[in-house]
JSON list of C-alpha atoms and ligand atoms in Angstrom, two decimals:
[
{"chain": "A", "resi": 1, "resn": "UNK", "atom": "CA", "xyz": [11.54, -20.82, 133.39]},
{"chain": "A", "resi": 2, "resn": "UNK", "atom": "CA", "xyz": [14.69, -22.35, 131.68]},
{"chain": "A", "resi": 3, "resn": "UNK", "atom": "CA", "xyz": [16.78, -20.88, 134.48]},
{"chain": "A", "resi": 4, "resn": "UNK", "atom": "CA", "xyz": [14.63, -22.24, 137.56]},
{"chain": "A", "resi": 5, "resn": "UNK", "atom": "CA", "xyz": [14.74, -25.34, 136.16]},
{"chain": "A", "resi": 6, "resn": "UNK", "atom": "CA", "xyz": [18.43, -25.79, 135.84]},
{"chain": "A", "resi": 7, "resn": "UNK", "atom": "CA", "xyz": [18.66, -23.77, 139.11]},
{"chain": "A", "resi": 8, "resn": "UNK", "atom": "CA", "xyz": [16.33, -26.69, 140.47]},
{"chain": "A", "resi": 9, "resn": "UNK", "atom": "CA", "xyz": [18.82, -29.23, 138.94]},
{"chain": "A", "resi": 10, "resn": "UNK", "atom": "CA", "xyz": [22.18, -27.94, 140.30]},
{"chain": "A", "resi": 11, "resn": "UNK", "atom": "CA", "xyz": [20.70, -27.85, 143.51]},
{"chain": "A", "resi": 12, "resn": "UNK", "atom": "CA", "xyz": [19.88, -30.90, 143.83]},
{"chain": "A", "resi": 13, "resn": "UNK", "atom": "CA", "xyz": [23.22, -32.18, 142.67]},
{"chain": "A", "resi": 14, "resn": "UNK", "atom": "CA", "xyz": [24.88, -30.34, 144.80]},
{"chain": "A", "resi": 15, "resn": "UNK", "atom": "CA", "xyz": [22.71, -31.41, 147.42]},
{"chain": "A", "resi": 16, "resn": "UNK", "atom": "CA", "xyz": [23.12, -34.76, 147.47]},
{"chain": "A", "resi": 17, "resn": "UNK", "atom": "CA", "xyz": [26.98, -35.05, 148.19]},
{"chain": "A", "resi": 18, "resn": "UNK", "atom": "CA", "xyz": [26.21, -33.35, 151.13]},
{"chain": "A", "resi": 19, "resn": "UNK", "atom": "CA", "xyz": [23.60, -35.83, 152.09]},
{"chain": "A", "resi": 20, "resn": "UNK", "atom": "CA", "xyz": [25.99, -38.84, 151.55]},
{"chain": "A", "resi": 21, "resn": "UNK", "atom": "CA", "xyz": [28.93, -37.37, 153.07]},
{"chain": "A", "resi": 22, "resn": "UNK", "atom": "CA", "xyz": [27.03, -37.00, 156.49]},
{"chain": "A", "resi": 23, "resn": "UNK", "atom": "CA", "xyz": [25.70, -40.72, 156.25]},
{"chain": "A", "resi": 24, "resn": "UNK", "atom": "CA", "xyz": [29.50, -41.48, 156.06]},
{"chain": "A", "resi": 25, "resn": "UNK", "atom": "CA", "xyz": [30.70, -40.05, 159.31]},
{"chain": "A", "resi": 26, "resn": "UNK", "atom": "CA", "xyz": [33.87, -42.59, 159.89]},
{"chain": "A", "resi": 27, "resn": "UNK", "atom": "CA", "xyz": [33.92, -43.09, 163.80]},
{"chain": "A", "resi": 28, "resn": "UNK", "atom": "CA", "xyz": [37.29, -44.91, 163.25]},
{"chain": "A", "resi": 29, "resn": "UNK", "atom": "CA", "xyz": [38.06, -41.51, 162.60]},
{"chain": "A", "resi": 30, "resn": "UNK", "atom": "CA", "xyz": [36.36, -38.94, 164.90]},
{"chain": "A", "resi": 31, "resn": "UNK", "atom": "CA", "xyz": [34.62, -39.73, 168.17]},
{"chain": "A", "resi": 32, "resn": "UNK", "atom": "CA", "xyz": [31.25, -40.72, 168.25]},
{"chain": "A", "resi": 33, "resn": "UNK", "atom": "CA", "xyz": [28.45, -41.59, 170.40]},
{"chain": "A", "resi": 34, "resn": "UNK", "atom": "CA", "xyz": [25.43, -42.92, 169.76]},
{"chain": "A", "resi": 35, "resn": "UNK", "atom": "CA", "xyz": [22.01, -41.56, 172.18]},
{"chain": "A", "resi": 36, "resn": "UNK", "atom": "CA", "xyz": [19.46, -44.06, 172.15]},
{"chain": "A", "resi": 37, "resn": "UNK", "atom": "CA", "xyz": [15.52, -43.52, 172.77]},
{"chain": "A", "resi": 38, "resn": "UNK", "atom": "CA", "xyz": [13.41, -46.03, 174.12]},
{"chain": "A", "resi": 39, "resn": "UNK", "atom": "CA", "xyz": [9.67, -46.88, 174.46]},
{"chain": "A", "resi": 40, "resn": "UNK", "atom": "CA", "xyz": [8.47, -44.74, 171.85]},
{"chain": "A", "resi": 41, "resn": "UNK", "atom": "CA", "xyz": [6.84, -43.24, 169.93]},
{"chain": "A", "resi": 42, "resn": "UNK", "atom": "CA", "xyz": [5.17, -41.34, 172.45]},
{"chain": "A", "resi": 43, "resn": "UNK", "atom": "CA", "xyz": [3.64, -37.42, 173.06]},
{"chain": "A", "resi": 44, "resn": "UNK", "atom": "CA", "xyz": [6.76, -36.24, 173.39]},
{"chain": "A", "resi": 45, "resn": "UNK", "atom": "CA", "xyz": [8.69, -37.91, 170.55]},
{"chain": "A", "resi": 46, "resn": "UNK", "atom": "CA", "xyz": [7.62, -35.12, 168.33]},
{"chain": "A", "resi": 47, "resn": "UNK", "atom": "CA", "xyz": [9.14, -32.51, 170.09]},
{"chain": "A", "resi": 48, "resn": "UNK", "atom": "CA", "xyz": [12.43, -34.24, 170.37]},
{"chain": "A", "resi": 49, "resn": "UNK", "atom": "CA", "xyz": [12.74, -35.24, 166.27]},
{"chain": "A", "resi": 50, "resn": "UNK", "atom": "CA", "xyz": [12.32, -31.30, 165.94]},
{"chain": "A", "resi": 51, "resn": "UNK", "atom": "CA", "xyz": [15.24, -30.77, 167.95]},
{"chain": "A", "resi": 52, "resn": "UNK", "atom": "CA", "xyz": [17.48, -33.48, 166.54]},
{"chain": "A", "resi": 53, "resn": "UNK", "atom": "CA", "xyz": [16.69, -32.15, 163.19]},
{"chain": "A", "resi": 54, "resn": "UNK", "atom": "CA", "xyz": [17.32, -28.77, 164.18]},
{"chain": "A", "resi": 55, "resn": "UNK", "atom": "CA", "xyz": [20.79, -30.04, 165.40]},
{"chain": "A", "resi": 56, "resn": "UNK", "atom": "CA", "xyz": [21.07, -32.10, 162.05]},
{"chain": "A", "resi": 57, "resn": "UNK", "atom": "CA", "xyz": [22.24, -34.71, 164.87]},
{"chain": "A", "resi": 58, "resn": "UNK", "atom": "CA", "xyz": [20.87, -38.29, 164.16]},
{"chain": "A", "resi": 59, "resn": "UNK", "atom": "CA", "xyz": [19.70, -41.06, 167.06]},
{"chain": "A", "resi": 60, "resn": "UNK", "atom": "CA", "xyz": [18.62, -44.46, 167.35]},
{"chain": "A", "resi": 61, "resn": "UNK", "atom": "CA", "xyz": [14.82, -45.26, 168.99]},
{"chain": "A", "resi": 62, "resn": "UNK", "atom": "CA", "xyz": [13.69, -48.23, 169.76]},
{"chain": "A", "resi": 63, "resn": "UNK", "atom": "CA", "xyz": [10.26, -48.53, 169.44]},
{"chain": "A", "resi": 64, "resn": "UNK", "atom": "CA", "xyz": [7.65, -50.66, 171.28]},
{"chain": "A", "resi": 65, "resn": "UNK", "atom": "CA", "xyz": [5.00, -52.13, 168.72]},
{"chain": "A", "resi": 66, "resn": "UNK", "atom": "CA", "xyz": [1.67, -51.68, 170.53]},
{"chain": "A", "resi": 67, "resn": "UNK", "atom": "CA", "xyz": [2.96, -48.01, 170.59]},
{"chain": "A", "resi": 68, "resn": "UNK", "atom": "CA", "xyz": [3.79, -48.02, 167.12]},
{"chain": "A", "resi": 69, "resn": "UNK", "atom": "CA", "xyz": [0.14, -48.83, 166.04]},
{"chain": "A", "resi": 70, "resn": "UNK", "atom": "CA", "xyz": [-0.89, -46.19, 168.21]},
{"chain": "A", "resi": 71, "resn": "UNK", "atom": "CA", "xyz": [1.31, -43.48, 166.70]},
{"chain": "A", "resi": 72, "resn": "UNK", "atom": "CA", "xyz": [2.00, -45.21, 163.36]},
{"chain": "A", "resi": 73, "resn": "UNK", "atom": "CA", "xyz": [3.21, -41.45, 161.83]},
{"chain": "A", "resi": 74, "resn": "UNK", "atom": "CA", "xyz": [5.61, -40.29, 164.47]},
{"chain": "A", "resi": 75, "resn": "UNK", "atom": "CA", "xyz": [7.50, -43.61, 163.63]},
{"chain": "A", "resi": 76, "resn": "UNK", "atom": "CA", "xyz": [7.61, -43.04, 160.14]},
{"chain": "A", "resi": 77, "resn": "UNK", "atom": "CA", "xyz": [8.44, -39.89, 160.71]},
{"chain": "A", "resi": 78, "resn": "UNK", "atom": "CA", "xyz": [11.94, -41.06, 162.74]},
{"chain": "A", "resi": 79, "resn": "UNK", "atom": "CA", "xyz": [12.58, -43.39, 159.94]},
{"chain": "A", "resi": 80, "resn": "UNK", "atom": "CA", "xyz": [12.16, -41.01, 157.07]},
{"chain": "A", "resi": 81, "resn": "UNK", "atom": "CA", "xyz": [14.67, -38.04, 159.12]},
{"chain": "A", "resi": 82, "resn": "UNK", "atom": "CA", "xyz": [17.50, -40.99, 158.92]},
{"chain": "A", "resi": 83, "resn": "UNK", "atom": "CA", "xyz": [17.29, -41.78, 162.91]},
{"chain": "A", "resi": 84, "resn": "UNK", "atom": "CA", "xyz": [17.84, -45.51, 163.05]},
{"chain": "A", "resi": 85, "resn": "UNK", "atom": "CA", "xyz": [14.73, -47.76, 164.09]},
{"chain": "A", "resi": 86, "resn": "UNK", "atom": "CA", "xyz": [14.89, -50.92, 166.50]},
{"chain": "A", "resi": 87, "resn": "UNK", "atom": "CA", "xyz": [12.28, -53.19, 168.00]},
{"chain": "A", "resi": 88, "resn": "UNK", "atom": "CA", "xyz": [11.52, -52.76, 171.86]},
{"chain": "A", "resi": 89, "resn": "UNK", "atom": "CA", "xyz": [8.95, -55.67, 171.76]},
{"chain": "A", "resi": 90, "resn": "UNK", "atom": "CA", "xyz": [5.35, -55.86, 170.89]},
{"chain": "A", "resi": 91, "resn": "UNK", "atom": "CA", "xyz": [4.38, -55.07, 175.08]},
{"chain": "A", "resi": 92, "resn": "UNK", "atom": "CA", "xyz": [7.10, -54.43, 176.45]},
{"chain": "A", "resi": 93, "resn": "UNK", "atom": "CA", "xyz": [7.62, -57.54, 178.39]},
{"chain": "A", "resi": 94, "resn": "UNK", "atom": "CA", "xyz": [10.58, -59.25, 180.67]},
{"chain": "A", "resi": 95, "resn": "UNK", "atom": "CA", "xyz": [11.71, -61.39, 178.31]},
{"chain": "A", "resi": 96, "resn": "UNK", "atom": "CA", "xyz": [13.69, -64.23, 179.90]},
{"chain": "A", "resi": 97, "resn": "UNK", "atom": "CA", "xyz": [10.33, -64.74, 181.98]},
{"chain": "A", "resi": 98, "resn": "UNK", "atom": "CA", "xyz": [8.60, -65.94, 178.53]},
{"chain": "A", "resi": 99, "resn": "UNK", "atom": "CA", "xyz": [8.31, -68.98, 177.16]},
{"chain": "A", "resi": 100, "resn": "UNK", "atom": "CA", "xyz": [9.92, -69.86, 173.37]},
{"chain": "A", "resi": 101, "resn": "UNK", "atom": "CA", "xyz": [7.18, -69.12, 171.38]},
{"chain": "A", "resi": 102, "resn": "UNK", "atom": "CA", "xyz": [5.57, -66.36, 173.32]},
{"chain": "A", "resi": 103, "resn": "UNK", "atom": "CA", "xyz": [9.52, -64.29, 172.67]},
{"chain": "A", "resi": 104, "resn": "UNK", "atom": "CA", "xyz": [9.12, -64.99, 169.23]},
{"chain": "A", "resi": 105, "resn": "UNK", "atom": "CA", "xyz": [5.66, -63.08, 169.14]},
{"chain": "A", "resi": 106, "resn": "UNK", "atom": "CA", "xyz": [7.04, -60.31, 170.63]},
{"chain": "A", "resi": 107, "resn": "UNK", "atom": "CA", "xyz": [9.85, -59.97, 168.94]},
{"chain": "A", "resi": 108, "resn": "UNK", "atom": "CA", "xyz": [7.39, -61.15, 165.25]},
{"chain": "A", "resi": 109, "resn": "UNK", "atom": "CA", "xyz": [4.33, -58.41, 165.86]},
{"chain": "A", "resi": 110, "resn": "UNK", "atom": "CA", "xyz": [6.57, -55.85, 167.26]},
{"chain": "A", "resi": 111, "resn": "UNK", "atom": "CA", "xyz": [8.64, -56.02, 163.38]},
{"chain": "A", "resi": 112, "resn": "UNK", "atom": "CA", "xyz": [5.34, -56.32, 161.58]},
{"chain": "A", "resi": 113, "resn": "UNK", "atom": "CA", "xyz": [4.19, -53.27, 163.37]},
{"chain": "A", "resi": 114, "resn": "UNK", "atom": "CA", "xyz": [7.27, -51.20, 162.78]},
{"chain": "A", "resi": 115, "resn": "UNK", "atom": "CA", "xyz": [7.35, -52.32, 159.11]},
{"chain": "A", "resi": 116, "resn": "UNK", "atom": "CA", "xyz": [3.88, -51.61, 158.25]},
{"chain": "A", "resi": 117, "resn": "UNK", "atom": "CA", "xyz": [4.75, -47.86, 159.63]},
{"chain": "A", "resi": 118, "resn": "UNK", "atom": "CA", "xyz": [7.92, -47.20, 158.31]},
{"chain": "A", "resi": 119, "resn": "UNK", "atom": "CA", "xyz": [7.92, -49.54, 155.22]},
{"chain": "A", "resi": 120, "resn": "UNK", "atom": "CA", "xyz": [11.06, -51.78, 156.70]},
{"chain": "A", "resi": 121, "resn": "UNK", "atom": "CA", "xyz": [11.43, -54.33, 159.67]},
{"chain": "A", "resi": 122, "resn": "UNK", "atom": "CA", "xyz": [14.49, -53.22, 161.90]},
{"chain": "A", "resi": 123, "resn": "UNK", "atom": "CA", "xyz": [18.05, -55.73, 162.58]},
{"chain": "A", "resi": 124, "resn": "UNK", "atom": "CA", "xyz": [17.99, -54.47, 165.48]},
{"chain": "A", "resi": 125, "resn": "UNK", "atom": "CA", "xyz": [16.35, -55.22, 169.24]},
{"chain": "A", "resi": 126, "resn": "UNK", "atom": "CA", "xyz": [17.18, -54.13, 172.52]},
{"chain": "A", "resi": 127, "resn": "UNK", "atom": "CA", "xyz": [15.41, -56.41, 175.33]},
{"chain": "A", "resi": 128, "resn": "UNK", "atom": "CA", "xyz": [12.97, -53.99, 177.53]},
{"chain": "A", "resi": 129, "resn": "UNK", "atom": "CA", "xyz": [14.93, -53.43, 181.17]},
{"chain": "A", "resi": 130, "resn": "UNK", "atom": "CA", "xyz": [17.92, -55.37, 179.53]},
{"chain": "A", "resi": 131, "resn": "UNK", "atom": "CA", "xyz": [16.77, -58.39, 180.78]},
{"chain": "A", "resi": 132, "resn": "UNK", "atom": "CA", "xyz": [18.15, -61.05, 178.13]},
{"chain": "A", "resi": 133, "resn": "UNK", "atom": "CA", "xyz": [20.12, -63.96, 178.16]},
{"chain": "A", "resi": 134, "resn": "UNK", "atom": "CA", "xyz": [21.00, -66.78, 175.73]},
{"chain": "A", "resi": 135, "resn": "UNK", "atom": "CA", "xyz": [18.04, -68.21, 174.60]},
{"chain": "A", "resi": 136, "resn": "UNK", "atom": "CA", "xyz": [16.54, -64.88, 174.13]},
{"chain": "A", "resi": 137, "resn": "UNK", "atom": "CA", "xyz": [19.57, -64.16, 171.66]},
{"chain": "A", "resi": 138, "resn": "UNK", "atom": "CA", "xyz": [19.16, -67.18, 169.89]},
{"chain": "A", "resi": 139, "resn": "UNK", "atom": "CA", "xyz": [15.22, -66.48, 169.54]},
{"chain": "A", "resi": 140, "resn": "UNK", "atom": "CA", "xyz": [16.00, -62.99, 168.08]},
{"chain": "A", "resi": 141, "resn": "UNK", "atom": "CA", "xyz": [18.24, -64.69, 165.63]},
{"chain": "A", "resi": 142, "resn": "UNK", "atom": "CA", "xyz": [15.57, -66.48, 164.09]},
{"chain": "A", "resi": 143, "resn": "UNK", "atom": "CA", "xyz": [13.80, -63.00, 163.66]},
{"chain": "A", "resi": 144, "resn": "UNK", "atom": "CA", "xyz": [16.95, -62.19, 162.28]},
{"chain": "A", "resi": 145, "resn": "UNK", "atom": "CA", "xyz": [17.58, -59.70, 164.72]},
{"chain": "A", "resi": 146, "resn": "UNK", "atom": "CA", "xyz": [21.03, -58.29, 166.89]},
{"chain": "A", "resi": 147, "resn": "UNK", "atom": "CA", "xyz": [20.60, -57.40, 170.06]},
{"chain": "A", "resi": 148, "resn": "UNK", "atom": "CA", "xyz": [22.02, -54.07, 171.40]},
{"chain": "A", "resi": 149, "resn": "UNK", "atom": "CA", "xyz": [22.40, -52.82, 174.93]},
{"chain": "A", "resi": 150, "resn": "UNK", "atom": "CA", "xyz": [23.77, -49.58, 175.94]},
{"chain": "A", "resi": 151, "resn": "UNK", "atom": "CA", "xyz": [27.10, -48.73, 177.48]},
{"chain": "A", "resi": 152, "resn": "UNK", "atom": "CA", "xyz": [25.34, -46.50, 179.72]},
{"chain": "A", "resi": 153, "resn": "UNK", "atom": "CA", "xyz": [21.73, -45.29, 181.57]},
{"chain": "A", "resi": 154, "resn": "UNK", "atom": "CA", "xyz": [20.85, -42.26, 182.86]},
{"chain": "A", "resi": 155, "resn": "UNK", "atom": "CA", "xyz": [17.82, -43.64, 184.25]},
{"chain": "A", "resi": 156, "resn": "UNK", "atom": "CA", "xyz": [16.11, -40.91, 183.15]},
{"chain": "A", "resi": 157, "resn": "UNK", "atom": "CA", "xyz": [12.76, -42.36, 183.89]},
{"chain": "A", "resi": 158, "resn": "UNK", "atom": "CA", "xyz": [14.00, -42.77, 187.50]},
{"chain": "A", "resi": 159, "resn": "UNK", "atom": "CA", "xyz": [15.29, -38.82, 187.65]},
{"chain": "A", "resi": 160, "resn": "UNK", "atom": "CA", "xyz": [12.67, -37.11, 185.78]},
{"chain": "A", "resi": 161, "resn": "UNK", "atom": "CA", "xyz": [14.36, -34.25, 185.64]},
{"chain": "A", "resi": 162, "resn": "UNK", "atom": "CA", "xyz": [16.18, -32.47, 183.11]},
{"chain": "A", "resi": 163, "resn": "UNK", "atom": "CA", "xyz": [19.22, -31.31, 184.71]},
{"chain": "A", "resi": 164, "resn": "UNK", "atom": "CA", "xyz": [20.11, -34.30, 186.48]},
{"chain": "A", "resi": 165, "resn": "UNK", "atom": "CA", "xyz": [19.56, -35.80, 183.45]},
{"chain": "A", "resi": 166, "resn": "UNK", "atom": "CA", "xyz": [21.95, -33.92, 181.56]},
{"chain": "A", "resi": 167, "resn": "UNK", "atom": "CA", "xyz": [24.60, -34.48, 184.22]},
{"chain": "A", "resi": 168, "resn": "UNK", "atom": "CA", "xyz": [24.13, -37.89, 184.17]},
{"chain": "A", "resi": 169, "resn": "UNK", "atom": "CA", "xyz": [24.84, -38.28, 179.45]},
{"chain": "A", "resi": 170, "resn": "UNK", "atom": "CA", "xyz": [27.94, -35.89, 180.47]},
{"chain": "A", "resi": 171, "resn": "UNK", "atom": "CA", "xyz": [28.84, -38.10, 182.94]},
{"chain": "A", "resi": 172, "resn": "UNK", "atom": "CA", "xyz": [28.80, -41.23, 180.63]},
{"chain": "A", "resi": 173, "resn": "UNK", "atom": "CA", "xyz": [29.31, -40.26, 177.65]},
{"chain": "A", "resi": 174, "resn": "UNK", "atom": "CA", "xyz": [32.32, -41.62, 176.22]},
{"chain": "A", "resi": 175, "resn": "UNK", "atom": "CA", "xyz": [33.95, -42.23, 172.80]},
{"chain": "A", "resi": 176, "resn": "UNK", "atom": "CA", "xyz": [32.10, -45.21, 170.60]},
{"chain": "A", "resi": 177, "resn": "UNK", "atom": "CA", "xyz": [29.56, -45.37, 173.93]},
{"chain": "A", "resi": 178, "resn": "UNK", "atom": "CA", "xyz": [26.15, -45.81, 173.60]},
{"chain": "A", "resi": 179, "resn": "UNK", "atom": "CA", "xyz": [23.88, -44.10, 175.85]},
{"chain": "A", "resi": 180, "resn": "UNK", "atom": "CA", "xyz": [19.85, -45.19, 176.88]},
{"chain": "A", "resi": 181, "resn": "UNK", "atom": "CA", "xyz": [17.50, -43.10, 177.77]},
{"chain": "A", "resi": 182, "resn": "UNK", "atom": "CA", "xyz": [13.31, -42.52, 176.69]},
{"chain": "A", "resi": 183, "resn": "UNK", "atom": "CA", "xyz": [11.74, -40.35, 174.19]},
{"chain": "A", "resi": 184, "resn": "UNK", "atom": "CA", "xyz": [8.38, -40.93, 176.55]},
{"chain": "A", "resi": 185, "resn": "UNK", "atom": "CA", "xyz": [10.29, -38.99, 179.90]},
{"chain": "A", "resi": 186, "resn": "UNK", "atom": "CA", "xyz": [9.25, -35.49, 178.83]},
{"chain": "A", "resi": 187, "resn": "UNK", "atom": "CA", "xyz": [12.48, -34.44, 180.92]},
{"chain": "A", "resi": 188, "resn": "UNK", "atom": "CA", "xyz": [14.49, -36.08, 178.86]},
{"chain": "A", "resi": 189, "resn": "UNK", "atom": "CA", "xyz": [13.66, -34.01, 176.06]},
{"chain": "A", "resi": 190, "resn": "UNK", "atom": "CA", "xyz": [13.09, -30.86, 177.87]},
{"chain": "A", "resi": 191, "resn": "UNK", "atom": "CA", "xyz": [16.82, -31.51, 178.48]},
{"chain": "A", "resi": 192, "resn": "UNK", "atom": "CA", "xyz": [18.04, -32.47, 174.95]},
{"chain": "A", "resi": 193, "resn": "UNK", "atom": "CA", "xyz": [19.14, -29.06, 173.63]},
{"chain": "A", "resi": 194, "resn": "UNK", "atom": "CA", "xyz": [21.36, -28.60, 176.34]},
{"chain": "A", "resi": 195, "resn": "UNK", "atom": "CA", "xyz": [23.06, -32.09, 176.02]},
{"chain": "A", "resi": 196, "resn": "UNK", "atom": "CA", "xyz": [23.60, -31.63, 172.27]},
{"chain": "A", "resi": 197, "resn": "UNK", "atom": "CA", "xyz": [24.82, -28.65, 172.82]},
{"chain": "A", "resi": 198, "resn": "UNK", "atom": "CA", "xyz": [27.30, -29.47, 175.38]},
{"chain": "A", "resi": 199, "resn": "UNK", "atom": "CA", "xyz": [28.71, -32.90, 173.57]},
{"chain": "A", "resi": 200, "resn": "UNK", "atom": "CA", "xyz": [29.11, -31.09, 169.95]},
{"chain": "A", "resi": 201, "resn": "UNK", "atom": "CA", "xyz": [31.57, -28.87, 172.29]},
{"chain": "A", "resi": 202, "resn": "UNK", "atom": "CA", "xyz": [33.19, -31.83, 172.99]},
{"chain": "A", "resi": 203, "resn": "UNK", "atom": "CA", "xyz": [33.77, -32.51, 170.19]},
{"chain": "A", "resi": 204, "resn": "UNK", "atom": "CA", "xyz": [31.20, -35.83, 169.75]},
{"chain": "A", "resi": 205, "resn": "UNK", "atom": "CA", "xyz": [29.48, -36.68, 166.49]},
{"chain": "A", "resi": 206, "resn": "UNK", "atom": "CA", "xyz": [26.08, -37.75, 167.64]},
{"chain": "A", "resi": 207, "resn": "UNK", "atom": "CA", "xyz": [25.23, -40.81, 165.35]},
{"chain": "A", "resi": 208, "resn": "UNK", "atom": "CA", "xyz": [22.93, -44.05, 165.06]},
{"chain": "A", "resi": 209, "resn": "UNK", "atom": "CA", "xyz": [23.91, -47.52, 166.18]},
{"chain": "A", "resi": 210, "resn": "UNK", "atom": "CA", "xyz": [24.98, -49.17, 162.81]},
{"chain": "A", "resi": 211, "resn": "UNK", "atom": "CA", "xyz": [27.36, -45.85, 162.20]},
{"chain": "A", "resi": 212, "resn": "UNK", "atom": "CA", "xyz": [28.77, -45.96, 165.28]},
{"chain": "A", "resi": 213, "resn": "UNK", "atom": "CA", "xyz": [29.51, -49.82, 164.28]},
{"chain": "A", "resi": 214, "resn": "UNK", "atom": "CA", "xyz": [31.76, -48.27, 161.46]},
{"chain": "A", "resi": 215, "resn": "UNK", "atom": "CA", "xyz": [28.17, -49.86, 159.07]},
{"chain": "A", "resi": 216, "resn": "UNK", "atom": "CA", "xyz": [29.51, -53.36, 159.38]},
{"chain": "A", "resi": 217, "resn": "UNK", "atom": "CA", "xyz": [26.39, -55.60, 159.19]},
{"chain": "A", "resi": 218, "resn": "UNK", "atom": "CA", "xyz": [24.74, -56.30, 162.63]},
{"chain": "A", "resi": 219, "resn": "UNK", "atom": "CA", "xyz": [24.34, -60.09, 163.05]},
{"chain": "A", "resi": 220, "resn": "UNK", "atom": "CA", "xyz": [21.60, -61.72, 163.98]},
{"chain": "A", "resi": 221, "resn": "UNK", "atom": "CA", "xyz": [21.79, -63.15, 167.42]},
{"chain": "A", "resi": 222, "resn": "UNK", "atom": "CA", "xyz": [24.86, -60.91, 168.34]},
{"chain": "A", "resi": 223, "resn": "UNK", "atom": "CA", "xyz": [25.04, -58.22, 171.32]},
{"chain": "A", "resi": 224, "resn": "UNK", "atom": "CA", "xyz": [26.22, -55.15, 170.78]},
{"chain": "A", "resi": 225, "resn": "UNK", "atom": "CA", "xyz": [28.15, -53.10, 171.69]},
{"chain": "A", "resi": 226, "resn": "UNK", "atom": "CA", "xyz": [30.45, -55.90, 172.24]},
{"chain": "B", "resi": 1, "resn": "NI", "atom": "NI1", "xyz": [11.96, -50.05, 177.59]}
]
C-alpha cells in the first residue's frame, strides 16, 4: 500500500513538468501554426478532439453560442483537453449589418453561453464570414474581447472533401500562420489525421492562438494576427 502510494506521488510529480513544458512551446523558437475550428461544437467535433488528443496536438475553436447550449459537454470537453476557446457569436450573424446594441448581444450571450459550459468567458472572437470592421472592433472591446482572423481558408465548407482539403492547409500553411477551417464539415475531420501527420513532418508545432502569440495578452479591440 505504502509503495502505490508513493508510486502514485512520483508520478504525478513527474508528470506535471511534462505538462508545463508543452504549454510552453516558444514559437520565437520553433515554427508554429495555429489550425482553427469554427462553428462548433457540432456531431463531428467529437471525433476530431479524439484525434487531436491522440496527436497530443492542441487547436483553437471558435464556438457559436446557440450551438454551445445545444452541445454544452463537447465544449467543455475542448476546454478541459487545453484547445483554446473563442466566441463565434450567439447566431452566427453578419456583423457589420447589425446595429450597436444588437453586436453587443451577440457578442454578450454568445460569452455567457460559453462560460456557463466551460466555466470561463473567452478574449477572444473571430467575426462569422470575417465580416468586421471598426465599430465592430470597438464593440468587442467593450466585451473585452480581441478579434482574430486567420492568415488563411481552405474553404473547407466550400470543398467538402477531404483531400482537397488537405491540399489546400499544405498549401497555406506557413510559419506563425493561422489557418480556418470547421469542426461541423465532416471532411474536414475525415481529413485531419492526414494533415497532422504531414505538418509534424514538416516540422510544425500545431498550437492555439495565444501560444502562437508567444502568450502576450490579447487586447481587447485588437485584430490578430496583425
Ligand atoms: Ni463561422
Amino acid at each position: 500500500m505504502l509503495i502505490q502510494g508513493l508510486l502514485a506521488v512520483s508520478l504525478s510529480v513527474t508528470g506535471a513538468p511534462a505538462a508545463a513544458a508543452q504549454a510552453k512551446t516558444d514559437c520565437a523558437k520553433v515554427k508554429c501554426l495555429a489550425l482553427t475550428f469554427d462553428d462548433g461544437p457540432g456531431k463531428t467535433t467529437p471525433a476530431l478532439l479524439d484525434l487531436l488528443k491522440k496527436e497530443r496536438v492542441k487547436a483553437t475553436f471558435f464556438l457559436v453560442g446557440k450551438a454551445v447550449e445545444e452541445r454544452p459537454a463537447i465544449a467543455r470537453r475542448a476546454a478541459r483537453e487545453g484547445h483554446a476557446i473563442g466566441n463565434h457569436t450567439y447566431s452566427h450573424p453578419s456583423l457589420p449589418t447589425l446595429f450597436d446594441d444588437d453586436i453587443l448581444d451577440e457578442l454578450a450571450a454568445a460569452q455567457e453561453a460559453i462560460e456557463k459550459a466551460v466555466g470561463r468567458a473567452p478574449a477572444m472572437f473571430r467575426p462569422p464570414y470575417g465580416h468586421t470592421d471598426d465599430r465592430v472592433r470597438y464593440l468587442a472591446a467593450q466585451e473585452d474581447l480581441a478579434e482574430v482572423l486567420w492568415t488563411g481558408t481552405t474553404l473547407d465548407w466550400d470543398l467538402r472533401d477531404a483531400k482537397k482539403i488537405k491540399a489546400a492547409v499544405l498549401r497555406l500553411a506557413e510559419r506563425d500562420g493561422v489557418i480556418l477551417m470547421h469542426d461541423t464539415v465532416p471532411a474536414t475531420v475525415k481529413a485531419m489525421p492526414g494533415i497532422v501527420k504531414e505538418l509534424k513532418k514538416r516540422g510544425y508545432h500545431l498550437v492555439t492562438v495565444p501560444t502562437l502569440l508567444r502568450g502576450k495578452k490579447l487586447e481587447a479591440g485588437v485584430s490578430y494576427p496583425e
